[in-house]
Amino acid sequence: MSTHEVVLLLETDPQRGLSGAEAARRLERYGPNVLPAAGGDGLLRRILRQFHNPLIYVLIAAGLVTAVLGEYVDSAVIFAVVLINAAIGYAQESRAEAALDSLRSMVRTEARVIRDGELRAISSDDLVPGDLVVLEAGDKVPVDLRLVRLAELRVDESALTGESVPVDKLEAELPVGTPVADRRNMVWSGTLIAAGGGAGIAVATGAETELGQIHRLVGTAEALATPLTRKLARFSKVLTVIILVLAAVTFAVGLLRGQDAVETFTAAVALAVGAIPEGLPAAVTITLAIGVTRMARRRAVIRRLPAIETLGSTTVVCSDKTGTLTENQMTVRALWTPDAGFEVTGSGYRPDGEVRDDGRGGEALRWSLLAGAGCNDARVREQDGEWLLAGDPTEGAMQVVAAKVGIDHGRLSADYPRRDTIPFDSKRQYMATLHDERATGRTVVLAKGGVERIVSMCRGEMGADGQIRPLRAEAALRAAEELAGQGLRVLATAVRPPDGPDDGFDEVALPGTLVLTGLQAMLDPPRRAAAPAVRACHTAGIDVKMITGDHAATAGAIAGQLGLLDADRPDRVVTGADLEELPAEGFAEAVDRAAVFARVSPEQKLRLVETLQQRGHVVAVTGDGVNDAPALRQANIGIAMARSGTEVAKEAADMVLTDDDFATIEAAVEEGRGVFDNITKFIVWTLPTNLGEGLVVLVAIVLGATLPLLPTQILWINMTTAVLLGLMLAFEPKERGIMRRPPRDPARPLLTGALVLRILLVAALLVAGAWWVFQWERSNGADVAQARTAAMNVFVVVETFYLFSCRSLTRSAWRIGFFTNRLLLLGVAAQALCQLAITYLPPMNAIFDTAPIGPDVWLRILAVGAVSAVVVAVDKRLRHNLG
């Protein structure tokens, strides 16, 4: 449409905008300008989901039957356990949703809008169709806008279209059916104003924007089924079947032996509740949640809890270059003048560093820096300790390098006020500005642009002494080629000095009047922590691949500095064009071999991820744009950027980096491995208890003997030890060398053969110890309540001794330090108090059918615990030496 038609259609004013009252009415009609939150389950469904586990079904059934039989205390304890588990699960799920809401709020920005003819700053949430929005360099576009006026407006649309170069905008009508990427009379929500300014009428807000439509298409990524969650689900189903079969067999054997039906059923319930690891779901959830907290402290926000476990088995990280491996702050690294070359130190927009001038720069260097900083529309400013850029990154770099030698932008503007501008565009390939020189009252022209274009416009070159001499074009072009070969972006600078001929200032008059002053070569430098992080990943057996839309030379140069490339392996840099030419059979091998993929499209990035997964890799992918969302969703773990990332990328990702830094990925992998280790330690610690409790009951039924433990006592053991002892393993610090071992194979079973044998050994020690103490007490005159109390305490004491062994599955407990997990010691002390309470407090005795026991009984219990600890330590040592 024409702009006039757009104005009529949206009933707005291209000069005064909407009235405040009309904007309020439209806000109520269309809703706020926000992307829709993912549709979640209602409160009731979320609560019910906490009970959706076969093991929980068994516990609920046991609680109902014991209630029918009049065993109200047993029933109450069983249901209490079920409700505690559900409460923990619900709390953790709510916490994850709260984290996601906080991330969604990060994309809110402030917008400048004209209402009632006045310029106002409002929240982008409050924009409505028909609003007249004002844009300046550095702004994030808050809605889809049809442009009504502009001044040399260029927009970075990489987040939406993947186009790496800012797009020049215009006001003209375009044919119907023009693709989004070519609609140059529009600017899109989520894109960035790179240069210039303008104003536009909001034609779509919220979900109706192009960003919102892609958001809808990508949708919310489905809940991740990681190896751990799949194995735990399978384990729960198998264990449920085994428990029900054993309980039925127990009940049948008891009836065949002529035992009382109620007592036999009580025994079957005891076996069922004993064999169920009630604390396992809560322990896994809480351990993952602790991992979330630890990662958040290291600037990685986990959106889905199971994703933490995936980090432990990641074999390949496919990382963006810009902003993740690099600073995303262009920096001039080298300068060249017709007489000499110079190195520049420092990085980013902070004006720290120096131009290492040995005195050969002189006037040519000074005028080159003046041209770069004066022929420039960018602004670099400090805010809250950070240096921020408004404008084009290349221009920002040229301003900063000038500041490093004391050329202040404010003083420059005062000494050389600008009178006119020939703006840069892709056809012109240069920018020029006309200035008054206050000191002489004469005019000076400053210019910068592509090397070949600027050289072709020059009549000579400037020496260090400021004298003009014949131009040596070949030398300048050769120097530019050498700098570009290092992966640097090279621009030329030129001037028409105050004492030069004044032939006018336009595109026709300027060529042939300029004097070449030099070259400025820049790049987006690697982050300081990126190279060590890449080395740490390689040591940990994780391959790192850079995937970027940048040129191969630039990508290769950065990759070399990061340690991604070997000097003798040039084939490790592959371009998108190379990939297109590869035959299907050679594609997978090339993908595995290459370390850098340059100039790739979003479709190719998705194909790369799929190919790596087909080759058995567990792939982590970083991304920040809408065009990255498919690859983020396809990855085993998608990692989005909080600062530069779009909302769509964050929604598609499993983890968000709040600092956009690759080093944070390495830290997250380390934390992920630690979390998985601690979950494994808890499982290895808790299963012997459940197995031992079930076997004690089964042995008693088969032998026709009195039950050594009652259902309520078994539940007391399981829940108190799981919370006070087992959960302390979640706080276990990461073991030394965790990042020097290879990634865990996803196909590897949760428990190795050695760990299964250890579980069986400890279960056997529990059964033997508890049975011996129970029978000893009975044969020496103790009543059933006292003997059961002793047997119950045997389980807790052996579990406590075994807990210290489980702090490391391979190393001695003494070697990892006794006080390195102080919470574990507090847990042991709390468990001891609980055992004293259930043994000696009359109310506890009445509820749990326990009775006080003497000091000699405690000595026998502690002896069983000590013997068990020695046996486990010897087993661990022998297996370590043999393995």
CSV table of C-alpha atoms in Angstrom, one decimal, residues 321-322 326 329-334 394 479-491 520-526 546 548 550-561 565 573 596 598:
chain,number,residue,atom,x,y,z
A,321,LYS,CA,30.9,-16.9,16.8
A,322,THR,CA,29.6,-13.4,17.3
A,326,THR,CA,33.7,-13.2,20.6
A,329,GLN,CA,32.4,-5.4,19.9
A,330,MET,CA,34.4,-4.5,16.9
A,331,THR,CA,38.0,-3.5,17.7
A,332,VAL,CA,40.7,-1.9,15.6
A,333,ARG,CA,43.7,-4.2,15.8
A,334,ALA,CA,46.1,-2.7,13.2
A,394,THR,CA,32.6,-0.5,12.6
A,479,ALA,CA,48.7,-4.0,2.6
A,480,ALA,CA,44.9,-4.3,2.7
A,481,GLU,CA,45.1,-7.8,1.2
A,482,GLU,CA,47.6,-8.9,3.9
A,483,LEU,CA,45.5,-7.5,6.7
A,484,ALA,CA,42.3,-9.2,5.2
A,485,GLY,CA,44.2,-12.4,5.0
A,486,GLN,CA,44.5,-12.3,8.9
A,487,GLY,CA,40.7,-12.2,9.1
A,488,LEU,CA,40.5,-8.5,9.6
A,489,ARG,CA,37.9,-6.1,8.1
A,490,VAL,CA,39.9,-3.3,6.4
A,491,LEU,CA,38.6,0.2,5.7
A,520,GLN,CA,42.2,0.7,9.7
A,521,ALA,CA,41.9,-3.1,10.2
A,522,MET,CA,39.5,-4.5,12.8
A,523,LEU,CA,37.7,-7.6,14.0
A,524,ASP,CA,35.4,-8.7,16.7
A,525,PRO,CA,38.0,-10.1,19.2
A,526,PRO,CA,37.6,-13.4,21.0
A,546,MET,CA,32.0,-22.8,15.2
A,548,THR,CA,28.7,-18.6,11.7
A,550,ASP,CA,30.6,-14.6,8.6
A,551,HIS,CA,33.3,-15.0,5.9
A,552,ALA,CA,35.6,-17.9,6.0
A,553,ALA,CA,38.7,-15.8,6.5
A,554,THR,CA,37.3,-14.0,9.5
A,555,ALA,CA,35.9,-17.2,11.0
A,556,GLY,CA,39.2,-19.0,10.4
A,557,ALA,CA,41.2,-16.2,12.0
A,558,ILE,CA,39.1,-16.2,15.2
A,559,ALA,CA,39.0,-20.0,15.3
A,560,GLY,CA,42.8,-20.1,15.1
A,561,GLN,CA,43.1,-17.7,18.1
A,565,LEU,CA,42.1,-25.1,14.2
A,573,VAL,CA,37.2,-24.7,7.6
A,596,VAL,CA,34.5,-24.2,11.4
A,598,ALA,CA,31.3,-20.3,7.6
